[in-house]
Tab-separated table of N, CA and C and ligand atoms in Angstrom:
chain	number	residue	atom	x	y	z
P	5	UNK	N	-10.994	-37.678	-32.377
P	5	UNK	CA	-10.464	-36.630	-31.518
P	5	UNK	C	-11.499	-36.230	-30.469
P	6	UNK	N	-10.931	-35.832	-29.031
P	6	UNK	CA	-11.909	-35.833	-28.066
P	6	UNK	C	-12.460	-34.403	-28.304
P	7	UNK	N	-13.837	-34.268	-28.166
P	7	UNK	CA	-14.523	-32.401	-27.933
P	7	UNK	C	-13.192	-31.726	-27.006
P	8	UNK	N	-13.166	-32.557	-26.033
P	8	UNK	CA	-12.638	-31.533	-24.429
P	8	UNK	C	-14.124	-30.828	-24.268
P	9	UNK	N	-14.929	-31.511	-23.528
P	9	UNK	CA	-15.877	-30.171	-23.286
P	9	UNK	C	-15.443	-29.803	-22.223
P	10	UNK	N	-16.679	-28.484	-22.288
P	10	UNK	CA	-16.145	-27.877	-21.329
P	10	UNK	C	-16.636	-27.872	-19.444
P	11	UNK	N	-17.426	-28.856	-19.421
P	11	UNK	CA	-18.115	-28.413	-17.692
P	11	UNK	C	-18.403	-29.655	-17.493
P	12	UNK	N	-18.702	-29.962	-16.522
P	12	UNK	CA	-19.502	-31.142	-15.476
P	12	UNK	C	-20.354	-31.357	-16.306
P	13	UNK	N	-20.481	-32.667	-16.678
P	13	UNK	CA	-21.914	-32.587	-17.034
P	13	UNK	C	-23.161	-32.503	-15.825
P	14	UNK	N	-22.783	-32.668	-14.730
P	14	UNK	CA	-23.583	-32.808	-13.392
P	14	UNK	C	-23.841	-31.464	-12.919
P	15	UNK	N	-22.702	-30.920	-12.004
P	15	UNK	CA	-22.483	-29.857	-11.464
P	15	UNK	C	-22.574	-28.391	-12.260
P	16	UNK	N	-21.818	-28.698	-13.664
P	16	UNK	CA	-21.196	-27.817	-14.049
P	16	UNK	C	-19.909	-26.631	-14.034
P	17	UNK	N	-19.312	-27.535	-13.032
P	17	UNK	CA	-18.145	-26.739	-12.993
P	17	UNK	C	-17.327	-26.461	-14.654
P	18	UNK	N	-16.622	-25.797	-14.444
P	18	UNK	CA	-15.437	-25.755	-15.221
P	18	UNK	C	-14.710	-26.586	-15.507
P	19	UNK	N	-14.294	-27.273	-16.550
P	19	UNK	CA	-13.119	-28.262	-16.662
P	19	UNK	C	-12.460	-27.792	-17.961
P	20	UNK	N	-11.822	-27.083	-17.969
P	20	UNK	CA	-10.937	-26.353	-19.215
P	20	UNK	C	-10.468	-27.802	-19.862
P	21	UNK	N	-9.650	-27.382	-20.769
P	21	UNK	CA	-8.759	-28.432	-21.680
P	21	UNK	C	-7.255	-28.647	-20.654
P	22	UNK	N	-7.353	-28.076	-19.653
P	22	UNK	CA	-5.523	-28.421	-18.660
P	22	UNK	C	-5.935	-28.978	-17.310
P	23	UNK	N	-7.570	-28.981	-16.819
P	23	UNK	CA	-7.962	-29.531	-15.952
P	23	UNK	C	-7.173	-31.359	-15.564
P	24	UNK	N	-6.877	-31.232	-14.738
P	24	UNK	CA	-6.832	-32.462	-13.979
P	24	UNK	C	-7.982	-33.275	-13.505
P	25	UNK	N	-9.068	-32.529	-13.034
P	25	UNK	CA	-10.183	-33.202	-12.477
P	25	UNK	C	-11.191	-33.764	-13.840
P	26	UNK	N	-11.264	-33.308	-14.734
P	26	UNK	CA	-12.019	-33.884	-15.926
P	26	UNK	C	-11.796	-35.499	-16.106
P	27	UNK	N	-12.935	-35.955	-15.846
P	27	UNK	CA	-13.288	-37.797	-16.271
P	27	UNK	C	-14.135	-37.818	-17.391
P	28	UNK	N	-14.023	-38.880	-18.079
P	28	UNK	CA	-14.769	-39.302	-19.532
P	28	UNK	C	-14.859	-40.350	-19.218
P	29	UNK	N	-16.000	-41.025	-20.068
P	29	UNK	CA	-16.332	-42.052	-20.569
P	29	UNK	C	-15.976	-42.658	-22.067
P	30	UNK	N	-16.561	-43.707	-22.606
P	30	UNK	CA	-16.034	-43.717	-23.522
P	30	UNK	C	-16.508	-43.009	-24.847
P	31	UNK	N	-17.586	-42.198	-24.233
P	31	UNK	CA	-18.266	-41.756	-25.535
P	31	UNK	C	-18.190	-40.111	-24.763
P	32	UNK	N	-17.432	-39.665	-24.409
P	32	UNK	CA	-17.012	-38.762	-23.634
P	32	UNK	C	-17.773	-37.624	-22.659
P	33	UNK	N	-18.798	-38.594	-22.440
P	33	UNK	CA	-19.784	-38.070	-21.114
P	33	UNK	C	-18.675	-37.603	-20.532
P	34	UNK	N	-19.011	-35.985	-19.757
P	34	UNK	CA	-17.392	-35.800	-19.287
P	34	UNK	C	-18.663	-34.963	-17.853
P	35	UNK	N	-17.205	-35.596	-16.485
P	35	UNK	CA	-17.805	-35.166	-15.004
P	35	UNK	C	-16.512	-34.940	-14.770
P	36	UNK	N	-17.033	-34.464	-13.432
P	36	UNK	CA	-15.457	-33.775	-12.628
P	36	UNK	C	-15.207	-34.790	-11.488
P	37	UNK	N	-14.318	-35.248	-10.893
P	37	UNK	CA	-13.782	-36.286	-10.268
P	37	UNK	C	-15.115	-36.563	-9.351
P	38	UNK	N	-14.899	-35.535	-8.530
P	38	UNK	CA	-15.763	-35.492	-7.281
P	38	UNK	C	-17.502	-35.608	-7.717
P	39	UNK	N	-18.007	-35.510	-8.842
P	39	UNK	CA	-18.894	-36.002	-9.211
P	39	UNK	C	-18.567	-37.259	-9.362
P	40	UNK	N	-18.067	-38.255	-10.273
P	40	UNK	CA	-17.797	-39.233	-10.340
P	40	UNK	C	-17.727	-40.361	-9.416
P	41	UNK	N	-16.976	-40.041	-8.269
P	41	UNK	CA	-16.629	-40.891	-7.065
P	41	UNK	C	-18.618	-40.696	-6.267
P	42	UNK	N	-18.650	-38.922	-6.040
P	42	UNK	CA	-19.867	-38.680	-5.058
P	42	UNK	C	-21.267	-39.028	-5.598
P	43	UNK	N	-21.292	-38.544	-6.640
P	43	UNK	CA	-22.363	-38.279	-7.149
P	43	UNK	C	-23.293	-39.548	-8.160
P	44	UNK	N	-22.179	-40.089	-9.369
P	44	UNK	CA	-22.501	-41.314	-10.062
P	44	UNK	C	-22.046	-42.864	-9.876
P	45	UNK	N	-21.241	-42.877	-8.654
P	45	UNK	CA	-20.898	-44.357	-8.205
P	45	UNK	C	-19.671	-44.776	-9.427
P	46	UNK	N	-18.602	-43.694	-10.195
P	46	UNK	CA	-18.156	-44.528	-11.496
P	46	UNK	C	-18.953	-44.991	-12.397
P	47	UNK	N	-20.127	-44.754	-12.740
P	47	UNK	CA	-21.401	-45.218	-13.571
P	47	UNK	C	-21.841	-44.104	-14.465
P	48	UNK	N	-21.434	-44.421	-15.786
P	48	UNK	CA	-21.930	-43.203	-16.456
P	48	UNK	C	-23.461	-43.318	-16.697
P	49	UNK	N	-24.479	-42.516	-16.292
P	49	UNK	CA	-25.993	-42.065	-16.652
P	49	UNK	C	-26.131	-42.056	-17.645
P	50	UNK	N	-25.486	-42.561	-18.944
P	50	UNK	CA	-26.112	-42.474	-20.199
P	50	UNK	C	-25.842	-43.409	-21.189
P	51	UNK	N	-24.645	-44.307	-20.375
P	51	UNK	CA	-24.317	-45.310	-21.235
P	51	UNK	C	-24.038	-46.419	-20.182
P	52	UNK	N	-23.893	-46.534	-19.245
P	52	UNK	CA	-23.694	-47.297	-18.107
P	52	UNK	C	-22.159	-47.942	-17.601
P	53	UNK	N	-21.175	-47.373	-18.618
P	53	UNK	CA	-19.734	-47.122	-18.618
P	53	UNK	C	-18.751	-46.672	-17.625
P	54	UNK	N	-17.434	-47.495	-16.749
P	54	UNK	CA	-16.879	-46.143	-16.141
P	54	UNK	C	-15.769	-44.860	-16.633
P	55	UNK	N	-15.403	-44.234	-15.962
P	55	UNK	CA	-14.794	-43.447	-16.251
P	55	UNK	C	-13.270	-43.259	-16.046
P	56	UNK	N	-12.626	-42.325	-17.131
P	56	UNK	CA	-11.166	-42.569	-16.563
P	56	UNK	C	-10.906	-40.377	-16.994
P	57	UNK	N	-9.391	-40.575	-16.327
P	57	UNK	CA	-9.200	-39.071	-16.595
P	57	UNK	C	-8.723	-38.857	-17.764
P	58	UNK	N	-9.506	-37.640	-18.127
P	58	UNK	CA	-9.380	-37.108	-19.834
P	58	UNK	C	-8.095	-36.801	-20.014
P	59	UNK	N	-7.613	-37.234	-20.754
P	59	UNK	CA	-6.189	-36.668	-21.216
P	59	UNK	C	-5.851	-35.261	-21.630
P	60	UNK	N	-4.965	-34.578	-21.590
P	60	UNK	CA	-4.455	-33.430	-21.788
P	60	UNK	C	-3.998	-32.858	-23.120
P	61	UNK	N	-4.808	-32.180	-23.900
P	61	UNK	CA	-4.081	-31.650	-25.301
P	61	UNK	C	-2.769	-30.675	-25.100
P	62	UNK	N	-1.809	-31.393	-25.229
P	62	UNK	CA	-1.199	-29.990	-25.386
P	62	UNK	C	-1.283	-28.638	-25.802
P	63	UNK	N	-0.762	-27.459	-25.356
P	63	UNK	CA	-0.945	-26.205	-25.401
P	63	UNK	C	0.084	-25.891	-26.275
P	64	UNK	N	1.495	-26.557	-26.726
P	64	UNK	CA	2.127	-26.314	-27.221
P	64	UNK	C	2.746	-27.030	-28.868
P	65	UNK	N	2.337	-26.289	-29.650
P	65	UNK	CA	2.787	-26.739	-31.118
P	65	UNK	C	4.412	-27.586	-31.154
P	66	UNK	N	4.277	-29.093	-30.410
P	66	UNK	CA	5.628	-29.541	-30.854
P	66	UNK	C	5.650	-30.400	-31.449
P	67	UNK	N	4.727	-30.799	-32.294
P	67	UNK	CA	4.661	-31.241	-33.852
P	67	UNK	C	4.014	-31.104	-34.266
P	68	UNK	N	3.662	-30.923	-35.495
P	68	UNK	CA	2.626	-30.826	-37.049
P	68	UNK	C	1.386	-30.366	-36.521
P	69	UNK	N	1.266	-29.317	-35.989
P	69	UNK	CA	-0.128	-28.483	-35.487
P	69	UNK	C	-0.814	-29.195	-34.700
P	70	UNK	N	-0.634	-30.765	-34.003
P	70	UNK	CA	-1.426	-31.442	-33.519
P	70	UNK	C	-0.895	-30.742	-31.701
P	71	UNK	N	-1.653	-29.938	-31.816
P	71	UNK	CA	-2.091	-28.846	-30.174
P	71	UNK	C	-3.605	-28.004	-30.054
P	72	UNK	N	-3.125	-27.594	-29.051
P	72	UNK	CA	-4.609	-26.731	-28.956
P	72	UNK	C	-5.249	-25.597	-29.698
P	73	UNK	N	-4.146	-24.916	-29.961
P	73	UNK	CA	-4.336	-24.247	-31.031
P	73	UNK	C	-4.959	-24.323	-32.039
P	74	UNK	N	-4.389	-25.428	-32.514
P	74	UNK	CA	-5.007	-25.729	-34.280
P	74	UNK	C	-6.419	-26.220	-33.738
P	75	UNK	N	-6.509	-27.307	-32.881
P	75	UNK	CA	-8.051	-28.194	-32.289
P	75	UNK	C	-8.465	-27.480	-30.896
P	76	UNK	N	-8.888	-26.534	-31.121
P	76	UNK	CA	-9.325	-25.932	-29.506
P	76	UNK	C	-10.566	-26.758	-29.181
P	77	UNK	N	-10.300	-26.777	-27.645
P	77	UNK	CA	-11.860	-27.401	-26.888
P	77	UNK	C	-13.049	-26.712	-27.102
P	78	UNK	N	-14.285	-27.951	-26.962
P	78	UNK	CA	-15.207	-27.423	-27.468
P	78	UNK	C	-15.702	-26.411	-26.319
P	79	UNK	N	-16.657	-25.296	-26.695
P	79	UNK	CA	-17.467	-24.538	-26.070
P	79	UNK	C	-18.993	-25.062	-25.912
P	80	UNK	N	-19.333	-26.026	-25.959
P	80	UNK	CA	-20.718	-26.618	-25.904
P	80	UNK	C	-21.057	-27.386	-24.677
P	81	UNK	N	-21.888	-26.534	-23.341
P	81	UNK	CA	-22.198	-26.812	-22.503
P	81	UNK	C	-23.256	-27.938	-22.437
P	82	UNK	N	-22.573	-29.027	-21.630
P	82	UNK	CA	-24.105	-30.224	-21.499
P	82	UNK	C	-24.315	-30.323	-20.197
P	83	UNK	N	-25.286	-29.542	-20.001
P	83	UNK	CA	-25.444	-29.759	-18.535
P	83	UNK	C	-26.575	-30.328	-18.412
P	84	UNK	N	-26.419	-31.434	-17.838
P	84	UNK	CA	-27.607	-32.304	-17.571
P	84	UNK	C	-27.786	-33.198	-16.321
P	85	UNK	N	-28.133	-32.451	-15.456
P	85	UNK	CA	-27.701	-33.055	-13.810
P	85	UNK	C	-28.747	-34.505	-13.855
P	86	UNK	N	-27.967	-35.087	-12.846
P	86	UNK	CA	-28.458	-36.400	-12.903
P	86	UNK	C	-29.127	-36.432	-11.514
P	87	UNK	N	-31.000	-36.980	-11.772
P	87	UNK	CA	-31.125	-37.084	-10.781
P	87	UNK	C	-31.307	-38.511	-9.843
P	88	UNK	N	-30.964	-37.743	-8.828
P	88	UNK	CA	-30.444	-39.116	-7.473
P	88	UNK	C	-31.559	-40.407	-7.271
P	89	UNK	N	-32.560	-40.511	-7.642
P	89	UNK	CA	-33.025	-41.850	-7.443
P	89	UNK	C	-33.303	-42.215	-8.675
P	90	UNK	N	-33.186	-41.660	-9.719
P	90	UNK	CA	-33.519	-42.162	-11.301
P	90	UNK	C	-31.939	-42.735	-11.238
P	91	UNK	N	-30.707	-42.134	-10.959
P	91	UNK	CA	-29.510	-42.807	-11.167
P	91	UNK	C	-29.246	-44.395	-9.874
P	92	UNK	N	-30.058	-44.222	-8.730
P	92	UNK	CA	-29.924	-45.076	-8.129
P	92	UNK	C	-30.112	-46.445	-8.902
P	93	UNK	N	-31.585	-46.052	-9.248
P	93	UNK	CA	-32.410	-47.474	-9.717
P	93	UNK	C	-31.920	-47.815	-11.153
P	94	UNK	N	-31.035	-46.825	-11.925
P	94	UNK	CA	-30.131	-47.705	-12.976
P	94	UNK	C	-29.121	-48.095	-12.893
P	95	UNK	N	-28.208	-47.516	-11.507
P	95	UNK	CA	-26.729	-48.188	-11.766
P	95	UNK	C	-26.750	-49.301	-10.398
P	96	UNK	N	-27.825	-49.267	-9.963
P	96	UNK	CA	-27.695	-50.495	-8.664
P	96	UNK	C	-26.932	-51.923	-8.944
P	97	UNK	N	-27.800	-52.360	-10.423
P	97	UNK	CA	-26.688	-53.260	-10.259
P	97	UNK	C	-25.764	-53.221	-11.470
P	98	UNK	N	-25.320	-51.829	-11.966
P	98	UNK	CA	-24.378	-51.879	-12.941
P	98	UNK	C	-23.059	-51.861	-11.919
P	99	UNK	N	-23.243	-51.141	-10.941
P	99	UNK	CA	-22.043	-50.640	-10.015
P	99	UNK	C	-21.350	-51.603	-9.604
P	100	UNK	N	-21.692	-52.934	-9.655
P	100	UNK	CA	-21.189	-53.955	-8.685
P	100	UNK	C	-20.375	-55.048	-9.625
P	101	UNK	N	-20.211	-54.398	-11.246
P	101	UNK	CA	-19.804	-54.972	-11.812
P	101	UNK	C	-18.408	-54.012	-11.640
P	102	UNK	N	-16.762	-54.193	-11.978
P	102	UNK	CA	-16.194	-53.668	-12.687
P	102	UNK	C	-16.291	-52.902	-14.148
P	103	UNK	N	-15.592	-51.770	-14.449
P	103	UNK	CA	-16.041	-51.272	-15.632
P	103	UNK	C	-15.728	-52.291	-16.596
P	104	UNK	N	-14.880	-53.256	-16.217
P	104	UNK	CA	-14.080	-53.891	-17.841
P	104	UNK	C	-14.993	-55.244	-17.819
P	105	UNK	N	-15.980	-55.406	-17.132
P	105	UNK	CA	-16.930	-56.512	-17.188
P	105	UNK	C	-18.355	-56.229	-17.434
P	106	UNK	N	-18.640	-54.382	-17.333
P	106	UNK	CA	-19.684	-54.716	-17.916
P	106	UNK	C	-20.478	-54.231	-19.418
O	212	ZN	ZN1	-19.261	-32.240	-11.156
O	213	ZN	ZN1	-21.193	-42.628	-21.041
């Protein structure tokens, strides 16, 4: 089951559990779009992975407690901005791969 965290890991914005802009990885490094595209090239900084948009827990109990309710998002801020030439010189040549090739 995913955390849902809660912020950028970059920026730190907000990305609630109904956000649209929330991206993950597969180990759920989680950024906000516009980080993603601006900021990490699609290259996750910690695993070298790309990203896709986090899916949405429902808010509403319409089966067997599996909603937000019962599994609320986590409250555990990771903010860990990435900086710009330490991320250059690792994803230079991860970037030029597709995510499903490398
Ligand atoms: Zn961000
Ligand atoms: Zn990652």
């Amino acid at each position: 089951m995913l955390e849902l965290r809660p912020t950028c890991e970059h920026c730190n914005k907000p990305l609630p559990p109904d956000s649209l802009e929330a991206r993950i990885c597969t180990f759920e490094c989680t950024f906000c779009a516009t980080c993603v595209t601006e900021v990490i090239g699609n290259v996750c900084p910690n695993c070298g992975g790309g990203f896709v948009p986090r899916p949405i827990r429902p808010s509403n109990n319409w089966k067997g407690d599996n909603y937000l309710g019962k599994y609320p998002a986590s409250t555990t801020v990771k903010h860990r901005p990435v900086a710009a030439a330490v991320h250059e010189a690792f994803s230079a040549s991860i970037r030029k791969l597709p995510p499903d090739k490398r």
